[in-house]
Every structure is written in C-alpha cells, then in structure tokens.
Short mmCIF file of C-alpha atoms in Angstrom, two decimals:
data_model
loop_
_atom_site.label_atom_id
_atom_site.label_comp_id
_atom_site.label_asym_id
_atom_site.label_seq_id
_atom_site.Cartn_x
_atom_site.Cartn_y
_atom_site.Cartn_z
CA UNK Z 1 -0.04 -0.44 -0.50
CA UNK Z 2 1.01 3.69 -1.09
CA UNK Z 3 2.06 6.14 2.45
CA UNK Z 4 0.25 8.75 3.31
CA UNK Z 5 1.16 12.60 1.58
CA UNK Z 6 0.62 15.36 3.80
CA UNK Z 7 -0.72 17.19 0.29
CA UNK Z 8 -2.56 19.84 2.38
CA UNK Z 9 -0.29 22.64 5.02
CA UNK Z 10 -1.96 24.63 7.73
CA UNK Z 11 -2.11 27.50 5.67
CA UNK Z 12 -4.63 25.92 2.68
CA UNK Z 13 -6.59 24.28 4.79
CA UNK Z 14 -7.22 27.17 7.02
CA UNK Z 15 -7.37 28.71 3.69
CA UNK Z 16 -10.32 26.46 2.31
CA UNK Z 17 -11.90 26.23 5.06
CA UNK Z 18 -13.13 29.67 5.48
CA UNK Z 19 -13.63 29.07 2.49
CA UNK Z 20 -15.22 26.50 2.26
CA UNK Z 21 -17.56 28.01 5.11
CA UNK Z 22 -18.21 31.19 3.26
CA UNK Z 23 -19.08 30.58 -0.01
CA UNK Z 24 -22.24 28.62 2.10
CA UNK Z 25 -23.05 31.56 3.53
CA UNK Z 26 -22.72 33.51 0.23
CA UNK Z 27 -24.97 30.71 -2.15
CA UNK Z 28 -27.79 30.84 1.18
CA UNK Z 29 -27.92 34.60 1.56
CA UNK Z 30 -27.73 34.75 -2.52
CA UNK Z 31 -31.00 32.39 -3.37
CA UNK Z 32 -33.14 34.31 0.08
CA UNK Z 33 -31.88 37.70 -1.42
CA UNK Z 34 -32.61 36.85 -5.01
CA UNK Z 35 -35.90 34.85 -4.74
CA UNK Z 36 -36.88 36.81 -1.91
CA UNK Z 37 -40.07 35.81 -0.53
CA UNK Z 38 -42.17 37.88 1.94
CA UNK Z 39 -44.33 35.34 3.30
CA UNK Z 40 -41.12 33.07 3.37
CA UNK Z 41 -38.50 34.49 4.23
CA UNK Z 42 -35.60 31.65 3.37
CA UNK Z 43 -33.04 34.50 5.64
CA UNK Z 44 -33.92 37.62 6.41
CA UNK Z 45 -33.15 40.68 3.98
CA UNK Z 46 -31.91 42.77 6.04
CA UNK Z 47 -29.89 39.99 7.36
CA UNK Z 48 -29.16 38.56 4.02
CA UNK Z 49 -27.80 42.07 3.09
CA UNK Z 50 -25.77 42.39 5.92
CA UNK Z 51 -24.07 38.46 5.79
CA UNK Z 52 -23.36 38.77 2.31
CA UNK Z 53 -21.82 41.72 2.06
CA UNK Z 54 -19.39 40.27 5.03
CA UNK Z 55 -18.96 36.41 4.09
CA UNK Z 56 -18.86 38.80 0.69
CA UNK Z 57 -15.69 40.83 2.13
CA UNK Z 58 -13.86 37.63 3.38
CA UNK Z 59 -14.25 35.62 0.51
CA UNK Z 60 -12.42 38.57 -0.67
CA UNK Z 61 -9.33 39.14 1.33
CA UNK Z 62 -8.68 35.12 1.30
CA UNK Z 63 -8.83 34.50 -2.21
CA UNK Z 64 -5.56 37.51 -1.91
CA UNK Z 65 -4.37 34.70 1.10
CA UNK Z 66 -5.07 31.72 -1.41
CA UNK Z 67 -2.19 34.17 -4.64
CA UNK Z 68 -0.36 35.26 -2.11
CA UNK Z 69 0.50 31.44 -0.97
CA UNK Z 70 0.58 29.92 -4.42
CA UNK Z 71 3.15 32.21 -4.83
CA UNK Z 72 4.95 31.39 -1.25
CA UNK Z 73 4.60 27.99 -1.07
CA UNK Z 74 4.76 26.93 -4.35
CA UNK Z 75 1.34 25.60 -4.38
CA UNK Z 76 0.44 27.01 -7.61
CA UNK Z 77 2.80 24.60 -9.76
CA UNK Z 78 -0.45 22.46 -9.65
CA UNK Z 79 -2.34 25.02 -11.17
CA UNK Z 80 -0.05 24.63 -14.12
CA UNK Z 81 -1.82 22.95 -16.87
CA UNK Z 82 0.16 21.41 -19.57
CA UNK Z 83 -0.97 22.18 -22.53
CA UNK Z 84 0.10 19.73 -24.64
CA UNK Z 85 -1.41 16.70 -25.07
CA UNK Z 86 -3.68 18.01 -22.27
CA UNK Z 87 -7.45 17.22 -24.00
CA UNK Z 88 -6.04 13.62 -24.44
CA UNK Z 89 -5.84 12.72 -20.75
CA UNK Z 90 -8.84 15.28 -20.03
CA UNK Z 91 -11.02 12.34 -21.80
CA UNK Z 92 -8.88 9.60 -20.28
CA UNK Z 93 -9.78 10.68 -16.69
CA UNK Z 94 -13.22 10.75 -18.50
CA UNK Z 95 -13.53 7.21 -19.45
CA UNK Z 96 -12.46 6.52 -15.46
CA UNK Z 97 -15.27 8.86 -13.99
CA UNK Z 98 -18.09 7.34 -16.39
CA UNK Z 99 -16.53 3.44 -17.23
CA UNK Z 100 -13.10 2.19 -15.59
CA UNK Z 101 -13.93 3.08 -11.75
CA UNK Z 102 -17.21 0.61 -11.78
CA UNK Z 103 -14.38 -2.14 -13.94
CA UNK Z 104 -12.35 -1.71 -10.95
CA UNK Z 105 -9.64 -0.26 -13.46
CA UNK Z 106 -6.72 2.40 -11.72
CA UNK Z 107 -7.07 5.65 -11.62
CA UNK Z 108 -4.71 7.13 -14.59
CA UNK Z 109 -3.67 9.52 -12.96
CA UNK Z 110 -3.90 8.67 -9.21
CA UNK Z 111 -2.07 11.43 -6.70
CA UNK Z 112 1.36 12.22 -6.09
CA UNK Z 113 3.27 15.00 -4.21
CA UNK Z 114 3.73 16.26 -7.82
CA UNK Z 115 0.39 15.56 -9.13
CA UNK Z 116 -2.79 17.14 -6.47
CA UNK Z 117 -5.00 17.08 -9.08
CA UNK Z 118 -6.24 14.93 -12.22
CA UNK Z 119 -6.39 16.63 -15.17
CA UNK Z 120 -10.30 16.88 -15.32
CA UNK Z 121 -10.07 18.18 -11.63
CA UNK Z 122 -6.85 20.53 -13.09
CA UNK Z 123 -8.89 22.20 -15.59
CA UNK Z 124 -11.89 23.04 -13.49
CA UNK Z 125 -10.08 24.32 -10.55
CA UNK Z 126 -7.75 26.54 -12.48
CA UNK Z 127 -11.71 28.43 -14.14
CA UNK Z 128 -12.67 28.27 -10.99
CA UNK Z 129 -10.25 29.26 -9.17
CA UNK Z 130 -8.16 31.76 -12.09
CA UNK Z 131 -11.24 32.80 -13.99
CA UNK Z 132 -14.52 32.53 -11.70
CA UNK Z 133 -13.45 33.59 -8.18
CA UNK Z 134 -11.98 36.96 -9.36
CA UNK Z 135 -14.79 37.43 -11.42
CA UNK Z 136 -17.17 37.39 -9.31
CA UNK Z 137 -15.26 38.86 -6.34
CA UNK Z 138 -14.57 41.94 -9.20
CA UNK Z 139 -18.38 42.00 -9.85
CA UNK Z 140 -19.39 41.69 -6.00
CA UNK Z 141 -17.07 44.12 -5.09
CA UNK Z 142 -18.22 46.16 -7.74
CA UNK Z 143 -22.19 45.93 -6.23
CA UNK Z 144 -20.93 47.18 -3.38
CA UNK Z 145 -20.33 49.93 -4.59
CA UNK Z 146 -22.39 50.36 -6.55
CA UNK Z 147 -21.09 54.36 -7.66
CA UNK Z 148 -18.50 52.77 -9.14
CA UNK Z 149 -20.64 51.07 -11.99
CA UNK Z 150 -21.41 52.70 -15.54
CA UNK Z 151 -24.66 53.73 -15.62
CA UNK Z 152 -25.60 51.82 -18.86
CA UNK Z 153 -23.70 50.29 -20.94
CA UNK Z 154 -25.38 50.52 -24.19
CA UNK Z 155 -29.25 49.34 -23.50
CA UNK Z 156 -28.87 48.92 -20.29
CA UNK Z 157 -28.64 49.13 -16.30
CA UNK Z 158 -24.51 48.96 -15.78
CA UNK Z 159 -25.79 47.40 -12.13
CA UNK Z 160 -28.25 44.90 -13.90
CA UNK Z 161 -25.60 43.44 -16.11
CA UNK Z 162 -23.13 43.17 -13.28
CA UNK Z 163 -26.11 42.06 -10.64
CA UNK Z 164 -26.78 39.72 -13.93
CA UNK Z 165 -22.24 38.48 -14.62
CA UNK Z 166 -22.60 38.05 -10.92
CA UNK Z 167 -25.13 35.87 -9.70
CA UNK Z 168 -24.71 33.52 -13.21
CA UNK Z 169 -20.97 33.43 -11.59
CA UNK Z 170 -22.92 32.46 -8.67
CA UNK Z 171 -24.89 30.04 -10.53
CA UNK Z 172 -20.78 27.91 -11.28
CA UNK Z 173 -19.76 28.27 -8.61
CA UNK Z 174 -22.22 27.35 -6.81
CA UNK Z 175 -22.85 23.98 -9.32
CA UNK Z 176 -19.03 23.95 -9.05
CA UNK Z 177 -19.15 23.30 -5.89
CA UNK Z 178 -21.76 20.55 -5.63
CA UNK Z 179 -19.50 18.20 -8.29
CA UNK Z 180 -16.58 19.02 -5.77
CA UNK Z 181 -18.14 17.64 -2.73
CA UNK Z 182 -19.26 15.12 -4.73
CA UNK Z 183 -15.92 14.33 -6.62
CA UNK Z 184 -14.12 14.55 -2.69
CA UNK Z 185 -16.37 11.00 -2.19
CA UNK Z 186 -14.47 10.05 -4.24
CA UNK Z 187 -10.90 9.02 -2.15
CA UNK Z 188 -10.63 5.40 -0.92
CA UNK Z 189 -12.96 5.04 1.25
CA UNK Z 190 -16.25 8.34 1.00
CA UNK Z 191 -14.75 10.17 4.10
CA UNK Z 192 -10.93 9.94 3.40
CA UNK Z 193 -11.03 12.66 1.15
CA UNK Z 194 -12.58 15.29 3.36
CA UNK Z 195 -10.46 14.24 6.43
CA UNK Z 196 -7.48 15.23 4.49
CA UNK Z 197 -8.31 17.50 4.49
CA UNK Z 198 -8.89 18.06 8.21
CA UNK Z 199 -5.70 16.82 8.76
CA UNK Z 200 -3.87 17.99 5.76
CA UNK Z 201 -3.16 13.00 5.32
CA UNK Z 202 -4.05 12.47 1.66
CA UNK Z 203 -5.87 9.03 2.22
CA UNK Z 204 -4.16 7.30 -1.82
CA UNK Z 205 -6.29 4.65 -3.76
CA UNK F 1 -77.65 56.18 -48.11
CA UNK F 2 -74.45 55.09 -47.80
CA UNK F 3 -73.12 59.14 -48.24
CA UNK F 4 -75.40 59.81 -45.41
CA UNK F 5 -74.42 56.32 -43.20
CA UNK F 6 -70.83 57.68 -43.68
CA UNK F 7 -70.48 61.66 -42.40
CA UNK F 8 -72.76 59.80 -39.53
CA UNK F 9 -69.98 57.15 -38.26
CA UNK F 10 -67.25 60.41 -39.42
CA UNK F 11 -69.51 63.82 -37.14
CA UNK F 12 -70.02 60.51 -34.44
CA UNK F 13 -66.53 59.90 -34.71
CA UNK F 14 -65.72 63.50 -34.18
CA UNK F 15 -68.09 63.95 -30.67
CA UNK F 16 -66.64 60.39 -29.38
CA UNK F 17 -63.24 62.34 -30.66
CA UNK F 18 -63.82 65.51 -28.31
CA UNK F 19 -65.47 63.90 -25.33
CA UNK F 20 -62.54 62.14 -24.58
CA UNK F 21 -59.66 63.66 -25.26
CA UNK F 22 -57.25 64.44 -23.68
CA UNK F 23 -55.81 67.76 -22.53
CA UNK F 24 -51.29 67.86 -23.98
CA UNK F 25 -48.91 71.05 -23.50
CA UNK F 26 -47.14 71.68 -26.36
CA UNK F 27 -43.68 71.41 -25.43
CA UNK F 28 -42.62 72.08 -29.38
CA UNK F 29 -43.19 75.56 -29.97
CA UNK F 30 -43.23 78.89 -29.26
CA UNK F 31 -44.03 79.71 -25.71
CA UNK F 32 -47.43 81.57 -26.01
CA UNK F 33 -46.97 84.80 -23.89
CA UNK F 34 -43.03 85.06 -24.13
CA UNK F 35 -42.80 88.31 -25.27
CA UNK F 36 -45.09 89.73 -22.80
CA UNK F 37 -43.72 87.32 -20.08
CA UNK F 38 -40.08 89.59 -20.86
CA UNK F 39 -40.93 92.52 -18.31
CA UNK F 40 -40.65 90.28 -15.72
CA UNK F 41 -37.91 88.19 -16.44
CA UNK F 42 -36.17 91.08 -17.25
CA UNK F 43 -35.27 91.24 -13.39
CA UNK F 44 -37.35 88.21 -11.90
CA UNK F 45 -34.85 85.68 -14.34
CA UNK F 46 -32.05 87.38 -12.38
CA UNK F 47 -30.17 87.62 -9.31
CA UNK F 48 -29.59 91.59 -9.97
CA UNK F 49 -31.72 93.69 -11.83
CA UNK F 50 -30.80 97.36 -12.32
CA UNK F 51 -34.07 99.82 -12.67
CA UNK F 52 -33.71 103.55 -13.43
CA UNK F 53 -34.49 105.55 -10.09
CA UNK F 54 -36.98 108.46 -11.09
CA UNK F 55 -36.67 110.21 -8.04
CA UNK F 56 -31.82 110.09 -9.07
CA UNK F 57 -32.35 109.24 -12.41
CA UNK F 58 -30.14 107.26 -11.64
CA UNK F 59 -29.57 102.94 -12.96
CA UNK F 60 -29.48 100.99 -9.60
CA UNK F 61 -28.67 97.86 -9.06
CA UNK F 62 -29.93 95.24 -6.56
CA UNK F 63 -30.21 92.47 -5.48
CA UNK F 64 -33.56 90.26 -6.88
CA UNK F 65 -34.85 88.25 -3.12
CA UNK F 66 -33.95 85.06 -4.03
CA UNK F 67 -37.35 83.13 -3.41
CA UNK F 68 -39.22 85.25 -6.71
CA UNK F 69 -36.35 84.54 -9.02
CA UNK F 70 -37.28 82.45 -11.20
CA UNK F 71 -35.35 80.85 -14.71
CA UNK F 72 -36.88 81.12 -17.66
CA UNK F 73 -35.89 77.85 -19.42
CA UNK F 74 -37.42 75.92 -16.61
CA UNK F 75 -40.23 78.37 -17.08
CA UNK F 76 -40.58 77.95 -20.56
CA UNK F 77 -40.11 73.94 -20.57
CA UNK F 78 -43.00 73.68 -17.19
CA UNK F 79 -46.41 72.49 -18.43
CA UNK F 80 -47.31 76.32 -18.14
CA UNK F 81 -44.80 77.32 -20.57
CA UNK F 82 -47.89 79.42 -22.67
CA UNK F 83 -48.99 80.91 -19.13
CA UNK F 84 -48.97 85.16 -18.78
CA UNK F 85 -46.88 86.22 -15.90
CA UNK F 86 -50.30 87.39 -15.22
CA UNK F 87 -52.51 85.00 -15.99
CA UNK F 88 -52.16 83.70 -12.77
CA UNK F 89 -50.81 86.61 -10.83
CA UNK F 90 -52.00 90.32 -11.22
CA UNK F 91 -51.80 93.07 -14.08
CA UNK F 92 -51.10 94.91 -11.66
CA UNK F 93 -47.94 94.00 -11.57
CA UNK F 94 -47.15 95.35 -14.70
CA UNK F 95 -46.08 98.09 -12.41
CA UNK F 96 -43.26 99.37 -11.39
CA UNK F 97 -42.65 99.43 -8.21
CA UNK F 98 -45.24 97.28 -7.56
CA UNK F 99 -48.01 97.79 -4.93
CA UNK F 100 -46.74 97.25 -0.75
CA UNK F 101 -50.51 94.87 -0.77
CA UNK F 102 -49.62 93.43 -4.16
CA UNK F 103 -47.69 90.00 -1.74
CA UNK F 104 -50.98 89.75 -0.46
CA UNK F 105 -52.33 88.40 -3.97
CA UNK F 106 -54.18 85.18 -2.99
CA UNK F 107 -51.98 82.82 -5.79
CA UNK F 108 -54.06 79.74 -6.82
CA UNK F 109 -53.99 75.91 -6.07
CA UNK F 110 -54.21 73.71 -8.73
CA UNK F 111 -57.31 72.78 -8.16
CA UNK F 112 -58.92 76.05 -8.53
CA UNK F 113 -57.88 76.29 -12.16
CA UNK F 114 -57.83 71.62 -12.79
CA UNK F 115 -60.76 71.01 -10.21
CA UNK F 116 -63.75 69.71 -11.32
CA UNK F 117 -62.64 70.30 -15.24
CA UNK F 118 -63.84 66.86 -17.73
CA UNK F 119 -60.70 68.69 -20.02
CA UNK F 120 -58.14 67.33 -16.64
CA UNK F 121 -59.73 64.83 -16.25
CA UNK F 122 -57.22 62.53 -16.77
CA UNK F 123 -54.98 63.82 -14.45
CA UNK F 124 -56.73 63.09 -11.54
CA UNK F 125 -56.45 66.19 -9.57
CA UNK F 126 -59.96 66.42 -7.62
CA UNK F 127 -58.49 62.12 -6.59
CA UNK F 128 -55.02 64.16 -6.15
CA UNK F 129 -56.26 66.32 -3.72
CA UNK F 130 -58.24 64.13 -1.63
CA UNK F 131 -55.28 62.71 -1.26
CA UNK F 132 -53.50 65.13 -0.30
CA UNK F 133 -56.36 66.42 2.54
CA UNK F 134 -54.97 62.99 3.70
CA UNK F 135 -51.38 63.19 3.95
CA UNK F 136 -49.21 64.11 7.22
CA UNK F 137 -48.46 67.46 5.13
CA UNK F 138 -52.58 68.76 4.83
CA UNK F 139 -53.21 67.11 8.47
CA UNK F 140 -50.34 69.38 10.53
CA UNK F 141 -49.79 72.20 8.09
CA UNK F 142 -52.82 72.54 6.53
CA UNK F 143 -52.69 76.54 6.64
CA UNK F 144 -49.39 76.58 5.24
CA UNK F 145 -49.31 73.96 2.47
CA UNK F 146 -50.37 73.85 -0.99
CA UNK F 147 -49.67 72.41 -4.27
CA UNK F 148 -46.85 75.42 -4.53
CA UNK F 149 -45.47 74.33 -2.06
CA UNK F 150 -43.61 71.08 -3.31
CA UNK F 151 -44.96 72.12 -6.91
CA UNK F 152 -43.41 74.77 -8.19
CA UNK F 153 -45.69 76.64 -10.97
CA UNK F 154 -42.82 78.50 -12.54
CA UNK F 155 -40.79 75.12 -13.27
CA UNK F 156 -43.44 72.10 -12.99
CA UNK F 157 -42.55 69.31 -16.20
CA UNK F 158 -45.20 66.32 -16.12
CA UNK F 159 -42.50 64.02 -15.55
CA UNK F 160 -44.36 60.74 -14.32
CA UNK F 161 -46.26 59.98 -18.25
CA UNK F 162 -43.12 60.70 -19.78
CA UNK F 163 -39.92 59.51 -21.42
CA UNK F 164 -37.68 60.57 -19.18
CA UNK F 165 -35.24 57.68 -18.02
CA UNK F 166 -36.53 56.30 -14.09
CA UNK F 167 -33.41 58.46 -13.24
CA UNK F 168 -34.57 61.22 -13.99
CA UNK F 169 -38.04 61.08 -12.98
CA UNK F 170 -36.35 59.86 -9.08
CA UNK F 171 -34.02 62.95 -8.82
CA UNK F 172 -36.59 65.15 -9.80
CA UNK F 173 -38.55 64.00 -7.63
CA UNK F 174 -36.52 63.27 -4.50
CA UNK F 175 -35.31 66.98 -5.10
CA UNK F 176 -38.72 68.33 -4.23
CA UNK F 177 -38.71 66.25 -0.82
CA UNK F 178 -34.97 66.98 0.38
CA UNK F 179 -35.69 71.27 -0.83
CA UNK F 180 -37.29 70.66 2.40
CA UNK F 181 -36.31 67.33 4.62
CA UNK F 182 -32.49 68.34 3.93
CA UNK F 183 -32.87 72.20 4.27
CA UNK F 184 -33.04 73.12 7.72
CA UNK F 185 -33.87 76.35 6.84
CA UNK F 186 -36.57 76.06 3.82
CA UNK F 187 -37.98 72.71 6.33
CA UNK F 188 -38.42 76.14 9.25
CA UNK F 189 -41.05 77.82 7.21
CA UNK F 190 -43.59 75.44 8.33
CA UNK F 191 -42.13 73.65 11.19
CA UNK F 192 -40.56 74.69 14.26
CA UNK F 193 -38.51 71.00 14.36
CA UNK F 194 -35.15 70.84 13.39
CA UNK F 195 -34.53 67.76 11.40
CA UNK F 196 -31.87 65.01 11.18
CA UNK F 197 -29.67 65.21 8.20
CA UNK F 198 -32.00 62.05 5.35
CA UNK F 199 -28.17 59.43 5.42
CA UNK F 200 -28.77 59.84 9.65
CA UNK F 201 -32.49 59.20 9.11
CA UNK F 202 -32.27 56.26 6.55
CA UNK F 203 -29.15 54.97 8.05
CA UNK F 204 -30.90 51.36 8.30
CA UNK F 205 -30.72 51.57 4.53
CA UNK F 206 -27.42 49.52 2.68
CA UNK F 207 -26.50 52.34 1.02
CA UNK F 208 -28.64 55.09 1.20
CA UNK F 209 -26.72 56.89 -1.45
CA UNK F 210 -28.08 54.28 -3.80
CA UNK F 211 -31.21 53.97 -2.97
CA UNK F 212 -31.54 57.69 -2.75
CA UNK F 213 -30.65 57.67 -6.57
CA UNK F 214 -32.36 54.91 -7.86
CA UNK F 215 -35.99 55.22 -6.34
CA UNK F 216 -38.75 58.02 -4.81
CA UNK F 217 -38.98 58.86 -0.84
CA UNK F 218 -42.47 58.23 -1.98
CA UNK F 219 -42.15 54.87 -2.64
CA UNK F 220 -41.66 54.19 1.26
CA UNK F 221 -43.81 57.02 2.04
CA UNK F 222 -47.15 57.38 0.45
CA UNK F 223 -49.96 54.95 -0.02
CA UNK F 224 -49.95 53.79 -3.11
CA UNK F 225 -53.69 54.25 -4.57
CA UNK F 226 -54.26 51.68 -8.00
CA UNK F 227 -55.92 54.35 -9.79
CA UNK F 228 -53.54 56.93 -9.46
CA UNK F 229 -49.94 57.16 -11.39
CA UNK F 230 -48.18 59.57 -8.28
CA UNK F 231 -49.51 58.77 -5.31
CA UNK F 232 -49.94 62.00 -2.90
CA UNK F 233 -51.11 60.76 0.77
CA UNK F 234 -48.63 61.41 1.88
CA UNK F 235 -48.03 59.11 5.64
CA UNK F 236 -46.22 59.95 8.83
CA UNK F 237 -42.62 57.90 9.31
CA UNK F 238 -43.66 55.74 11.22
CA UNK F 239 -46.23 54.28 8.93
CA UNK F 240 -43.67 54.16 5.59
CA UNK F 241 -42.30 51.14 4.43
CA UNK F 242 -39.19 49.61 6.01
CA UNK F 243 -39.97 46.14 5.19
CA UNK F 244 -37.59 45.62 2.39
CA UNK F 245 -39.81 42.89 0.71
CA UNK F 246 -41.87 44.67 -0.06
CA UNK F 247 -39.52 46.11 -2.89
CA UNK F 248 -36.84 43.66 -3.01
CA UNK F 249 -39.68 40.92 -3.89
CA UNK F 250 -41.36 39.00 -7.65
CA UNK F 251 -44.37 41.73 -6.20
CA UNK F 252 -42.55 45.01 -6.20
CA UNK F 253 -45.00 47.81 -4.74
CA UNK F 254 -41.92 49.43 -7.38
CA UNK F 255 -44.48 47.63 -10.08
CA UNK F 256 -46.76 49.91 -9.18
CA UNK F 257 -45.35 53.31 -7.91
CA UNK F 258 -42.00 54.40 -9.76
CA UNK F 259 -41.80 51.95 -12.33
CA UNK F 260 -46.06 51.82 -13.62
CA UNK F 261 -46.16 53.97 -16.64
CA UNK F 262 -42.90 52.26 -17.67
CA UNK F 263 -43.58 49.26 -17.39
CA UNK F 264 -47.06 49.88 -19.56
CA UNK F 265 -45.28 50.82 -22.04
CA UNK F 266 -42.81 49.19 -21.92
CA UNK F 267 -44.89 46.00 -22.91
CA UNK F 268 -47.09 47.37 -25.07
CA UNK F 269 -43.60 48.22 -28.02
CA UNK F 270 -40.98 45.50 -26.94
CA UNK F 271 -43.36 42.24 -25.37
CA UNK F 272 -42.47 41.11 -21.45
CA UNK F 273 -38.86 39.60 -22.09
CA UNK F 274 -37.37 42.48 -23.03
CA UNK F 275 -39.69 44.93 -21.52
CA UNK F 276 -37.76 42.71 -17.79
CA UNK F 277 -34.29 42.26 -18.84
CA UNK F 278 -33.80 46.28 -20.75
CA UNK F 279 -35.89 46.91 -17.49
CA UNK F 280 -33.09 50.63 -16.64
CA UNK F 281 -32.71 49.40 -12.89
CA UNK F 282 -31.68 46.79 -10.91
CA UNK F 283 -33.67 45.55 -8.03
CA UNK F 284 -32.66 42.11 -6.43
CA UNK F 285 -35.29 39.98 -5.67
CA UNK F 286 -37.80 41.57 -7.67
CA UNK F 287 -35.95 41.30 -11.58
CA UNK F 288 -36.53 38.00 -11.89
CA UNK F 289 -35.21 36.56 -15.52
CA UNK F 290 -37.30 33.60 -16.15
CA UNK F 291 -35.71 31.54 -18.78
CA UNK F 292 -33.05 32.32 -17.15
CA UNK F 293 -34.43 31.34 -13.99
CA UNK F 294 -35.80 27.73 -16.35
CA UNK F 295 -31.92 27.72 -17.80
CA UNK F 296 -30.74 27.67 -13.55
CA UNK F 297 -33.44 24.97 -12.28
CA UNK F 298 -32.41 22.87 -16.10
CA UNK F 299 -28.56 23.14 -15.37
CA UNK F 300 -28.89 22.28 -11.66
CA UNK F 301 -31.19 19.48 -11.78
CA UNK F 302 -29.24 17.41 -14.15
CA UNK F 303 -25.94 18.32 -11.83
CA UNK F 304 -27.61 15.78 -9.66
CA UNK F 305 -29.00 13.82 -11.38
CA UNK F 306 -26.57 13.04 -12.65
CA UNK F 307 -24.32 12.74 -9.42
CA UNK F 308 -27.38 10.52 -8.66
CA UNK F 309 -27.09 8.33 -11.80
CA UNK F 310 -22.86 7.57 -10.75
CA UNK F 311 -24.02 6.68 -7.39
CA UNK F 312 -25.57 3.65 -8.07
CA UNK F 313 -23.28 2.76 -10.18
CA UNK F 314 -21.10 3.28 -7.49
CA UNK F 315 -23.11 1.19 -5.18
CA UNK F 316 -23.35 -1.99 -7.77
CA UNK F 317 -20.41 -1.65 -8.90
CA UNK F 318 -18.66 -5.41 -8.65
#
C-alpha cells in the first residue's frame, strides 16, 4: 500500500475551510435575496444583505491569501496546465469516472506529491479559482460600491448587467461546489478526502 | 343613403374624439406669452436687477429676493410654458415699483384651475386633492401647505407619464422632498422642529445614496392608490415602508408606483421579456428573468441527476 502524503499544509486547510463556510453563507443569502418572498423568507432580507456583504469581503481577502500562498509555497504549480496532450488526458480521466471506476480499473492519474490534481480537476479548479472567483469578487465589490459602475452600458443598466454576471457566476460556482463535494467522496473511502482536508494527510487508493 | 351613413359616422367619431380628447401641452412651439413675460423676467429672471430711479435719475442695481427669482428656461420647459405671468398674478404687477399690497394677493392652487374640469380628468386632480388632504403634510400644516409647497408652478414638469428616464424622474421628485427635508432653513418655514440629515434618518438602509438615486422618497412614504399615477397621501414616518421585501420581491411595490408607466409602455412596444431585460433599474429580488431561472433549474437538476446516477453505479459496482 502506498504511503500517506502530506498534501494540505495548515495555511491551505485554513483557507479552504474559511472559503467553504463563507461560500455556504453566500449561496444561502444570495438565493434568499434573489428569490426573496415576503410570505416565506429564507433569511430576513436585511440580514441576508449584511451577511452576504460580510462573507463576500472575507472570501475576497481569503482569495488574496490563496494567491499569496500559491506564490510563496509552490502550491501554485498544481494549477499550471501542461497544454500538450491535455485534452487527451481529460478524456482519459472522464473515461475513468464514467466507466473504468466501475470496472475496478486503476485511476489513470493517481495523486502524488507532484500531481495533486488529475487533469479534469486541474482544468475545473483553474477555471473556478482563476476565472470565476476573480469575476465574482470584482462584480461583488462593484455591487458593494455601485457608484463605481457605469450607469448605462449600451441599452442596459450597468448595475443590472453587473448583477446578472455576478449571479450567473455565483450559480456556476455553486454547481462547481456540488460536483467538487461529490467527487471528494471518491477517495480511498467516501470520507477519506474530507479527513485529508482536516488533517493534511492524503490517503491513497 | 350610404353617403349619409358615412357622414354620420365621421360626425360620431368626431364627437367621440372631442369627448375623449386629453389635454396635452405643446412643448415644441414658441411659448404663447413669451414676449409679454420678458418684462417680468428682465428683473425676476436674474439675481441682480436694475432700474432707473425716477427721483435721482440714476440706474440702480439691486439683488433680487431669491424667493422671487425664476429661471426663464425652466419656466418655458414646464407645463405652464404658454402662460403669461399675469394669467395667475395680478395685472397690477405690470406697474413698477409694485404696490406693497400685491404681496398679499391670494395664490391659486392646482384645483382652482384644474379641479372639476373634464378636460383635466385624466390627471385625476380631484383625487390628488383628496389624497393630499389625507396626507401628513395637510394634517399637520393645513394652513401653510399647498400644492405649490412641493410643485413649483413656474417650472413644473409632468415627469411620470413621459419619455424621461427613471433616474431623471427619481431625481426630479426627490429634489422636491429634499428641498425642504434636506434644507433646515426651508423646513423651518413650516415647522419648528430641527431635522436630522436624511442619511442619518435612513441609516437603516444599506447604501442610502444608491436608494436615494434609484427610487423616489414617495415609494416608501406614501399610501399607493391603484387609480393614481403618483401617490399624494404622504403618510407619517411611522407608517413608511421599512420592510425590504416590499420592494425586493417579485411582487415589488415599485411595479405599481415608480415603474408603473414604463412597464406598461415597454410591454406594449417590446413584449414582456424585453420589458424586464431592458428595464433601466436593477432591484434584487424583483428583477427575475424567467428564462435564466429555467436554465439554472435545468442545469442544477441535470447535475444532481448525474450525481445520483453515478452513485447508483458506484453502489452496484462489483
């Protein structure tokens, strides 16, 4: 049996848990505001606004910690995609998830100290962390200071377009979170990846 | 016979047209009283006016009382643009120096001209009058408060049912309220109480400035009447809307007040979808796009279904 790997240092685990908790707050308060209903409020509107703003600011600061940590510790190398043959590797990984896994085949890209993410994870994590998260932070900060948004962009209200982008990216990140949590159950045991994120030690298959 | 029927039809249509005609002000043509009014604006259109003193023969320059300075361009872009000053004010004002007792002349209210007249029926002046008499302004200051306390007849514009942008309508209406409620000197012409600044009174609102620029004070401070375009029953502050969801929900009260006219018009010309998408404002909880909602529910459902199927296969894995 392969040895356990120490993949998640303390700073990364702290960043991850803060991000996860704040995301849950953002999703709950965001849905509550977007679909606010006077007869059946999920969270009282003014409280939802306040908690959404606070959680958004914490996620934004936390994102800076993520970037700084990646630069300082070398964790960022896991997010660097080698484009040569990348698409083929993604298809291999998808084939494993959709077919090979059920037939007891070995994972094509097992976790090592140098390869924390498989190609599919790498692509989605890069998309989530380096495209969607900056977008939602920028649009969120703009909505927090709406005087910075152009009044009109073409035929549309600037705030409306910013809010539409913010909500759409929020929705995509929520989908990412659902899939992320589900695939986290595909470790050595359904709970081993969750334990790994708590202790720092990755349990190999 | 056919000829008579045709003439009768034309006559009938003409009569119907006369009965249903709505008064509209010609906003493009030259104002009817422009030449006559110029004599008044020569002094009252400026902060500093001059005249020849008949005793000394000297040209005197004086500062005009700011309450009696009127902007000619604002007057000529208002609804009373075709009026002569002396249509409402005494013709004795044509003599200078004005007689002292002219200051005591009674001032017309809106209903003196517009009340009970079918020509103005679509403006609902009589209803506005009775709503105003229920308002806190009338209740507390009936002897000092009149239509002109808010609506300056020298520059009044009909903003609500017009092509003005929502932001322009909001600014125009809110300036009326702020001219007293954010101006302690003017506020004290009707009340002895000192008011706190508006932003402190409304500190409970997240981003007061954004709200103040995006919605009118009357959205929260009036009792909305379905039959009226602009509610005039200003309620006491204790009864003002304070629950966010009154506006921030699919059944937003803004739809029956601020956006009422724009929504009806845009639906006529662009259809419901575009009316929502092209809406000028964004009110979280109220702006919901049904197509984006469906797409998001379908995508979320497909994700959960995919996860569910994957779990089934994992359970059945040998």
